[in-house]
Short mmCIF file of C-alpha atoms and ligand atoms in Angstrom, two decimals:
data_model
loop_
_atom_site.label_atom_id
_atom_site.label_comp_id
_atom_site.label_asym_id
_atom_site.label_seq_id
_atom_site.Cartn_x
_atom_site.Cartn_y
_atom_site.Cartn_z
CA UNK A 26 116.09 97.39 134.50
CA UNK A 27 112.56 98.72 134.48
CA UNK A 28 109.21 97.01 134.36
CA UNK A 29 106.16 98.64 132.83
CA UNK A 30 102.74 96.99 133.10
CA UNK A 31 100.38 97.53 130.19
CA UNK A 32 96.80 97.17 131.43
CA UNK A 33 95.36 96.20 128.06
CA UNK A 34 92.44 93.71 127.62
CA UNK A 35 95.14 91.22 128.46
CA UNK A 36 97.70 92.85 130.82
CA UNK A 37 101.41 92.20 130.37
CA UNK A 38 104.77 93.48 131.44
CA UNK A 39 107.42 95.23 129.36
CA UNK A 40 110.92 94.57 130.77
CA UNK A 41 113.44 97.08 129.55
CA UNK A 42 117.15 97.40 130.19
CA UNK A 43 120.68 96.13 129.62
CA UNK A 44 121.70 92.44 129.86
CA UNK A 45 118.19 90.95 129.57
CA UNK A 46 118.78 88.33 126.89
CA UNK A 47 121.35 86.23 128.80
CA UNK A 48 118.76 86.05 131.66
CA UNK A 49 115.83 85.29 129.43
CA UNK A 50 115.51 81.61 130.44
CA UNK A 51 114.89 82.38 134.06
CA UNK A 52 112.61 85.32 133.35
CA UNK A 53 110.53 83.34 130.86
CA UNK A 54 110.27 80.41 133.27
CA UNK A 55 108.46 82.72 135.67
CA UNK A 56 105.70 82.98 133.03
CA UNK A 57 105.71 79.51 131.48
CA UNK A 58 107.66 76.40 132.44
CA UNK A 59 109.40 73.92 130.17
CA UNK A 60 107.21 74.33 127.09
CA UNK A 61 108.25 74.31 123.45
CA UNK A 62 109.48 77.63 122.09
CA UNK A 63 109.74 78.71 118.48
CA UNK A 64 111.99 81.69 117.91
CA UNK A 65 110.98 83.67 114.82
CA UNK A 66 113.77 85.91 113.54
CA UNK A 67 115.56 87.30 110.48
CA UNK A 68 118.99 86.19 109.26
CA UNK A 69 120.93 89.28 110.51
CA UNK A 70 119.45 89.35 113.99
CA UNK A 71 119.73 85.60 114.31
CA UNK A 72 123.46 85.78 113.50
CA UNK A 73 123.93 88.44 116.18
CA UNK A 74 121.68 87.26 119.03
CA UNK A 75 120.10 83.92 118.09
CA UNK A 76 122.65 81.73 119.79
CA UNK A 77 122.67 83.59 123.13
CA UNK A 78 118.87 83.64 123.33
CA UNK A 79 118.66 79.96 122.34
CA UNK A 80 121.28 79.01 124.93
CA UNK A 81 119.57 80.96 127.69
CA UNK A 82 116.27 79.14 126.97
CA UNK A 83 117.69 75.65 126.64
CA UNK A 84 119.57 76.01 129.97
CA UNK A 85 116.20 76.74 131.63
CA UNK A 86 114.56 73.60 130.28
CA UNK A 87 112.74 74.91 127.20
CA UNK A 88 112.88 72.94 123.96
CA UNK A 89 113.75 75.37 121.24
CA UNK A 90 113.24 75.57 117.48
CA UNK A 91 113.80 78.50 115.19
CA UNK A 92 112.17 79.81 112.00
CA UNK A 93 114.10 82.37 109.94
CA UNK A 94 112.30 84.72 107.57
CA UNK A 95 113.91 86.87 104.84
CA UNK A 96 115.04 90.38 105.78
CA UNK A 97 112.81 93.44 105.20
CA UNK A 98 109.13 94.00 104.34
CA UNK A 99 109.10 90.93 102.11
CA UNK A 100 108.82 88.91 105.30
CA UNK A 101 105.37 90.38 106.01
CA UNK A 102 103.75 88.48 103.11
CA UNK A 103 101.22 85.68 102.94
CA UNK A 104 103.87 83.41 101.40
CA UNK A 105 106.23 83.72 104.36
CA UNK A 106 103.29 83.48 106.77
CA UNK A 107 102.20 80.26 105.12
CA UNK A 108 105.71 78.81 105.43
CA UNK A 109 105.66 79.70 109.13
CA UNK A 110 102.21 78.11 109.64
CA UNK A 111 103.40 74.93 107.96
CA UNK A 112 106.58 74.94 110.07
CA UNK A 113 104.52 75.14 113.27
CA UNK A 114 102.13 72.45 112.10
CA UNK A 115 104.95 70.10 110.89
CA UNK A 116 106.67 70.43 114.25
CA UNK A 117 103.41 69.80 116.09
CA UNK A 118 103.52 73.07 118.00
CA UNK A 119 100.64 73.11 120.49
CA UNK A 120 98.57 75.85 122.08
CA UNK A 121 100.61 75.60 125.26
CA UNK A 122 103.84 76.38 123.38
CA UNK A 123 105.28 79.84 122.79
CA UNK A 124 106.39 81.91 119.83
CA UNK A 125 109.17 84.46 120.34
CA UNK A 126 109.66 87.45 118.01
CA UNK A 127 113.37 88.20 118.02
CA UNK A 128 114.03 91.25 115.83
CA UNK A 129 112.59 94.52 114.62
CA UNK A 130 109.01 95.53 113.75
CA UNK A 131 108.92 93.25 110.72
CA UNK A 132 109.56 90.17 112.86
CA UNK A 133 107.17 91.33 115.55
CA UNK A 134 104.33 91.97 113.08
CA UNK A 135 104.80 88.58 111.34
CA UNK A 136 105.28 86.58 114.51
CA UNK A 137 102.39 88.35 116.26
CA UNK A 138 99.99 87.65 113.42
CA UNK A 139 101.12 84.03 113.28
CA UNK A 140 100.52 83.77 117.03
CA UNK A 141 97.09 85.35 116.75
CA UNK A 142 95.96 82.84 114.11
CA UNK A 143 97.80 79.55 114.59
CA UNK A 144 95.41 77.16 116.39
CA UNK A 145 93.22 80.28 116.91
CA UNK A 146 95.86 81.78 119.14
CA UNK A 147 99.08 80.80 120.89
CA UNK A 148 101.03 83.05 123.22
CA UNK A 149 103.95 85.09 121.94
CA UNK A 150 106.68 87.18 123.46
CA UNK A 151 108.27 90.24 121.88
CA UNK A 152 112.07 90.55 121.95
CA UNK A 153 112.52 93.86 120.08
CA UNK A 154 116.04 94.62 118.80
CA UNK A 155 115.51 97.94 116.94
CA UNK A 156 114.83 101.32 118.54
CA UNK A 157 111.62 101.52 116.53
CA UNK A 158 110.42 98.17 117.77
CA UNK A 159 111.28 99.03 121.39
CA UNK A 160 109.46 102.39 121.46
CA UNK A 161 106.63 101.52 119.14
CA UNK A 162 105.88 98.26 117.39
CA UNK A 163 106.42 95.80 120.27
CA UNK A 164 103.94 97.74 122.45
CA UNK A 165 100.19 97.64 121.94
CA UNK A 166 99.39 94.36 120.17
CA UNK A 167 99.00 95.45 116.57
CA UNK A 168 100.14 92.62 114.28
CA UNK A 169 100.16 92.75 110.51
CA UNK A 170 101.01 91.43 107.09
CA UNK A 171 101.12 93.37 103.82
CA UNK A 172 98.94 92.67 100.82
CA UNK A 173 99.91 93.56 97.22
CA UNK A 174 97.37 96.35 97.50
CA UNK A 175 98.74 97.90 100.68
CA UNK A 176 100.94 97.79 103.76
CA UNK A 177 99.51 96.31 106.98
CA UNK A 178 96.19 95.49 105.27
CA UNK A 179 95.88 92.14 107.04
CA UNK A 180 96.16 91.93 110.79
CA UNK A 181 94.82 91.46 114.27
CA UNK A 182 94.96 93.11 117.64
CA UNK A 183 96.69 90.50 119.73
CA UNK A 184 98.63 91.43 122.87
CA UNK A 185 101.87 89.58 123.71
CA UNK A 186 102.46 87.58 126.88
CA UNK A 187 105.40 89.83 127.68
CA UNK A 188 108.01 92.08 126.12
CA UNK A 189 111.77 91.87 126.89
CA UNK A 190 113.72 94.76 125.35
CA UNK A 191 117.44 94.31 125.83
CA UNK A 192 118.93 97.76 125.10
CA UNK A 193 122.40 96.20 124.55
CA UNK A 194 121.16 95.10 121.10
CA UNK A 195 120.98 98.72 119.97
CA UNK A 196 124.79 98.82 119.83
CA UNK A 197 124.78 96.85 116.61
CA UNK A 198 121.96 98.75 114.91
CA UNK A 199 122.99 100.46 111.64
CA UNK A 200 122.80 104.27 111.74
CA UNK A 201 119.89 104.39 109.27
CA UNK A 202 117.80 102.12 111.51
CA UNK A 203 118.69 104.18 114.55
CA UNK A 204 117.50 107.32 112.76
CA UNK A 205 114.30 105.51 111.82
CA UNK A 206 113.59 104.84 115.54
CA UNK A 207 114.46 108.44 116.33
CA UNK A 208 111.74 109.68 113.99
CA UNK A 209 109.20 107.86 116.19
CA UNK A 210 110.84 109.16 119.38
CA UNK A 211 110.44 112.77 118.17
CA UNK A 212 106.86 111.91 117.24
CA UNK A 213 106.01 111.02 120.86
CA UNK A 214 107.65 114.25 122.08
CA UNK A 215 105.80 116.48 119.63
CA UNK A 216 102.56 114.62 120.32
CA UNK A 217 102.52 114.48 124.11
CA UNK A 218 105.64 115.45 125.97
CA UNK A 219 107.30 118.89 125.98
CA UNK A 220 109.81 117.71 128.63
CA UNK A 221 110.92 114.81 126.40
CA UNK A 222 111.23 117.28 123.51
CA UNK A 223 113.45 119.54 125.60
CA UNK A 224 115.58 116.56 126.73
CA UNK A 225 116.22 115.68 123.09
CA UNK A 226 117.00 119.33 122.29
CA UNK A 227 119.55 119.29 125.10
CA UNK A 228 121.30 116.36 123.48
CA UNK A 229 120.17 113.46 125.72
CA UNK A 230 121.15 110.17 124.11
CA UNK A 231 117.87 108.85 122.57
CA UNK A 232 119.01 105.26 123.12
CA UNK A 233 119.21 105.86 126.84
CA UNK A 234 116.80 103.63 128.72
CA UNK A 235 115.08 106.64 130.30
CA UNK A 236 114.12 108.03 126.88
CA UNK A 237 112.92 104.65 125.59
CA UNK A 238 110.97 104.10 128.82
CA UNK A 239 109.25 107.49 128.47
CA UNK A 240 108.17 106.65 124.94
CA UNK A 241 106.85 103.26 126.07
CA UNK A 242 104.93 104.96 128.90
CA UNK A 243 103.33 107.37 126.45
CA UNK A 244 102.32 104.63 124.08
CA UNK A 245 101.05 102.45 126.93
CA UNK A 246 98.75 105.24 128.14
CA UNK A 247 97.27 105.65 124.68
CA UNK A 248 96.84 101.88 124.17
CA UNK A 249 95.15 101.48 127.54
CA UNK A 250 92.62 104.20 126.70
CA UNK A 251 92.02 103.12 123.11
CA UNK A 252 93.33 99.64 122.43
CA UNK A 253 91.34 99.13 119.26
CA UNK A 254 92.34 102.38 117.53
CA UNK A 255 88.90 104.00 117.45
CA UNK A 256 89.97 107.44 118.68
CA UNK A 257 92.98 108.61 120.67
CA UNK A 258 95.32 105.92 119.32
CA UNK A 259 94.99 107.54 115.92
CA UNK A 260 97.13 110.37 117.32
CA UNK A 261 100.07 108.00 116.87
CA UNK A 262 99.65 108.56 113.15
CA UNK A 263 101.20 112.01 113.53
CA UNK A 264 103.45 112.47 110.47
CA UNK A 265 102.24 109.19 109.03
CA UNK A 266 99.84 110.31 106.26
CA UNK A 267 102.59 112.15 104.38
CA UNK A 268 105.21 109.76 105.85
CA UNK A 269 103.53 106.73 104.27
CA UNK A 270 103.30 108.65 101.00
CA UNK A 271 107.07 109.39 101.13
CA UNK A 272 107.77 105.72 101.93
CA UNK A 273 105.66 104.62 99.02
CA UNK A 274 107.16 107.15 96.58
CA UNK A 275 110.65 105.92 97.58
CA UNK A 276 109.53 102.35 96.89
CA UNK A 277 110.20 101.67 100.59
CA UNK A 278 113.91 102.50 100.29
CA UNK A 279 113.44 105.24 102.94
CA UNK A 280 112.97 103.49 106.34
CA UNK A 281 109.63 104.02 108.03
CA UNK A 282 110.66 106.35 110.90
CA UNK A 283 112.79 108.54 108.63
CA UNK A 284 109.75 108.96 106.31
CA UNK A 285 107.71 109.79 109.42
CA UNK A 286 110.23 112.57 110.29
CA UNK A 287 109.73 114.04 106.81
CA UNK A 288 105.97 113.66 107.14
CA UNK A 289 106.04 115.38 110.52
CA UNK A 290 108.00 118.32 109.12
CA UNK A 291 105.52 118.56 106.20
CA UNK A 292 102.38 118.54 108.34
CA UNK A 293 103.97 120.98 110.80
CA UNK A 294 104.71 123.44 107.98
CA UNK A 295 101.14 122.95 106.72
CA UNK A 296 99.69 123.53 110.19
CA UNK A 297 101.84 126.66 110.44
CA UNK A 298 100.54 127.99 107.14
CA UNK A 299 96.98 127.38 108.37
CA UNK A 300 97.74 129.47 111.48
CA UNK A 301 97.53 126.43 113.81
CA UNK A 302 101.19 125.97 114.78
CA UNK A 303 103.47 128.89 115.64
CA UNK A 304 106.59 129.80 113.66
CA UNK A 305 108.63 129.47 116.89
CA UNK A 306 107.46 125.89 117.49
CA UNK A 307 107.93 124.97 113.84
CA UNK A 308 111.52 126.16 113.87
CA UNK A 309 112.16 124.25 117.12
CA UNK A 310 110.86 121.07 115.49
CA UNK A 311 112.83 121.50 112.27
CA UNK A 312 116.02 122.33 114.24
CA UNK A 313 115.63 119.24 116.42
CA UNK A 314 115.09 116.92 113.46
CA UNK A 315 118.09 118.36 111.70
CA UNK A 316 120.28 118.13 114.82
CA UNK A 317 119.40 114.46 115.17
CA UNK A 318 120.33 113.91 111.50
CA UNK A 319 116.80 113.44 110.25
CA UNK A 320 115.63 114.91 106.94
CA UNK A 321 112.79 117.47 106.88
CA UNK A 322 111.97 117.35 103.16
CA UNK A 323 112.00 115.01 100.18
CA UNK A 324 112.46 115.13 96.45
CA UNK A 325 109.02 113.87 95.45
CA UNK A 326 106.59 116.30 93.86
CA UNK A 327 103.26 117.30 95.31
CA UNK A 328 101.14 115.37 92.79
CA UNK A 329 102.94 112.10 93.46
CA UNK A 330 102.67 112.57 97.26
CA UNK A 331 98.97 113.48 97.05
CA UNK A 332 98.25 110.43 94.88
CA UNK A 333 100.00 108.27 97.42
CA UNK A 334 98.08 109.79 100.36
CA UNK A 335 94.83 109.28 98.48
CA UNK A 336 95.49 105.59 98.36
CA UNK A 337 96.20 105.47 102.10
CA UNK A 338 93.84 103.40 104.17
CA UNK A 339 93.23 106.12 106.71
CA UNK A 340 91.08 107.92 104.20
CA UNK A 341 87.40 107.49 104.92
CA UNK A 342 85.03 108.66 102.19
CA UNK A 343 85.80 112.13 101.01
CA UNK A 344 87.58 113.04 104.21
CA UNK A 345 91.00 112.29 105.62
CA UNK A 346 91.93 112.36 109.32
CA UNK A 347 95.00 114.48 109.84
CA UNK A 348 96.93 114.78 113.07
CA UNK A 349 97.84 118.45 113.39
CA UNK A 350 100.45 119.86 115.77
CA UNK A 351 99.12 122.82 117.77
CA UNK A 352 102.16 123.34 120.00
CA UNK A 353 105.10 121.20 121.17
CA UNK A 354 103.51 118.42 123.18
CA UNK A 355 100.00 118.99 121.94
CA UNK A 356 98.35 117.74 118.71
CA UNK A 357 94.77 117.29 117.58
CA UNK A 358 92.83 115.05 115.21
CA UNK A 359 90.98 116.85 112.44
CA UNK A 360 88.94 115.39 109.65
CA UNK A 361 89.53 117.47 106.50
CA UNK A 362 88.02 117.12 103.02
CA UNK A 363 90.46 115.41 100.72
CA UNK A 364 90.26 118.44 98.43
CA UNK A 365 91.69 120.60 101.20
CA UNK A 366 94.74 118.34 101.68
CA UNK A 367 96.84 120.31 99.21
CA UNK A 368 96.54 123.33 101.50
CA UNK A 369 98.70 121.37 103.96
CA UNK A 370 101.24 120.35 101.32
CA UNK A 371 102.48 123.47 99.66
N1 LIG B 410 102.76 96.75 115.09
C1 LIG B 410 102.94 98.05 115.26
O1 LIG B 410 102.33 98.72 116.12
C2 LIG B 410 103.95 98.73 114.39
C3 LIG B 410 104.33 100.06 114.67
C4 LIG B 410 105.29 100.67 113.89
C5 LIG B 410 105.88 99.97 112.88
N2 LIG B 410 105.48 98.68 112.59
C6 LIG B 410 106.10 97.90 111.52
O2 LIG B 410 107.47 97.68 111.87
C7 LIG B 410 108.24 97.53 110.69
C8 LIG B 410 109.50 98.28 110.79
O3 LIG B 410 110.23 97.83 111.92
P1 LIG B 410 111.78 98.15 112.07
O4 LIG B 410 112.02 99.55 111.78
O5 LIG B 410 112.20 97.56 113.32
O6 LIG B 410 112.43 97.41 110.81
P2 LIG B 410 112.94 95.88 110.59
O7 LIG B 410 112.27 94.93 111.45
O8 LIG B 410 112.91 95.64 109.10
O9 LIG B 410 114.45 95.96 111.03
C9 LIG B 410 115.31 96.86 110.37
C10 LIG B 410 116.64 96.21 109.96
O10 LIG B 410 117.47 96.15 111.07
C11 LIG B 410 118.02 94.86 111.25
N3 LIG B 410 118.21 94.70 112.71
C12 LIG B 410 117.24 94.56 113.63
N4 LIG B 410 117.76 94.58 114.86
C13 LIG B 410 119.08 94.73 114.72
C14 LIG B 410 120.17 94.86 115.61
N5 LIG B 410 119.97 94.88 116.93
N6 LIG B 410 121.42 94.99 115.12
C15 LIG B 410 121.61 95.07 113.78
N7 LIG B 410 120.64 94.97 112.85
C16 LIG B 410 119.39 94.81 113.32
C17 LIG B 410 117.04 93.95 110.61
O11 LIG B 410 117.62 92.79 110.18
C18 LIG B 410 116.55 94.80 109.46
O12 LIG B 410 117.44 94.68 108.34
C19 LIG B 410 107.32 97.93 109.54
O13 LIG B 410 106.91 96.78 108.87
C20 LIG B 410 106.15 98.61 110.22
O14 LIG B 410 104.97 98.49 109.48
C21 LIG B 410 104.52 98.09 113.34
ZN1 LIG B 411 105.24 104.60 112.64
#
């Protein structure tokens, strides 16, 4: 088991390893004793892990309730959020009580936003059960809901009290969701870590704690330097401008991290055409993605993708901030005129 401290505006520990959930009661008692706990989860994850988490908490003296949301992005809506607020209010949940997000990024984003706003803020703990949530969404305190006009348009920066990532839960993750997490793992490697990239090339199991831990360390560093996403944290959007466009064109049938893999391949090809990223590095990236089973292209045409990028929230005025790979392990932010975007998407 490893422990990683995130020195954000409010510092907290990320506990990562096998067999964490059965010990959760004791570990949580070290942070907060005998309070009320509301577990927020989705139906699938609850069926798999709800009972063991609930049992572990009750045996350590917590009184436990649970709120189940629907599966998928539909859970990140104001309607579900309102139901959750009313549930907390009806059960007289107080500021000293705790919310627990048991699930993937959807659960974490919904529960985190609820925690940020209910009674102007109650503590919450992340219990990520997808690879994507372990390496990305449970770290860094971004919480969000979707609006009809766009994904993650409503949200708050609100750091959790702690994160407990039990890697045993990855054994039940469907292949598509595993691939989605892998897209983000490759992103970290291309962005910041040539050694991680090489480890993946050599066939290291990406669900191995050491790989997850490395990704968490990389994200932690970025969050500590730029918690509020004003500069360096934007690097984490590598592959996301085109990735979001692919997600949108697929009507969200392509999972986030898989779309990010496609977006990364697209922007890497674009950077190569612009003379910014070598042919050797480009072929290493494409080979790695393919070896892992990730797609490097999509069926949507250029006009549709450009229209989708145009609507993306990262666009400011006539410019768009692109994250461009320069070599494996090194990327840069560049603001380019929207009109020049097609040069990157041939
Ligand atoms: N807050 C952030 O910083 C941040 C960062 C990246 C992504 N996100 C958000 O995260 C969301 C995507 O998260 P996700 O990829 O985890 O998807 P998700 O939460 O929808 O989970 C994917 C699917 O896997 C199932 N599942 C979860 N854990 C399982 C397990 N252990 N075994 C079997 N099935 C399991 C879920 O029920 C769901 O059907 C998006 O909404 C995205 O916007 C947030
Ligand atoms: Zn992402």
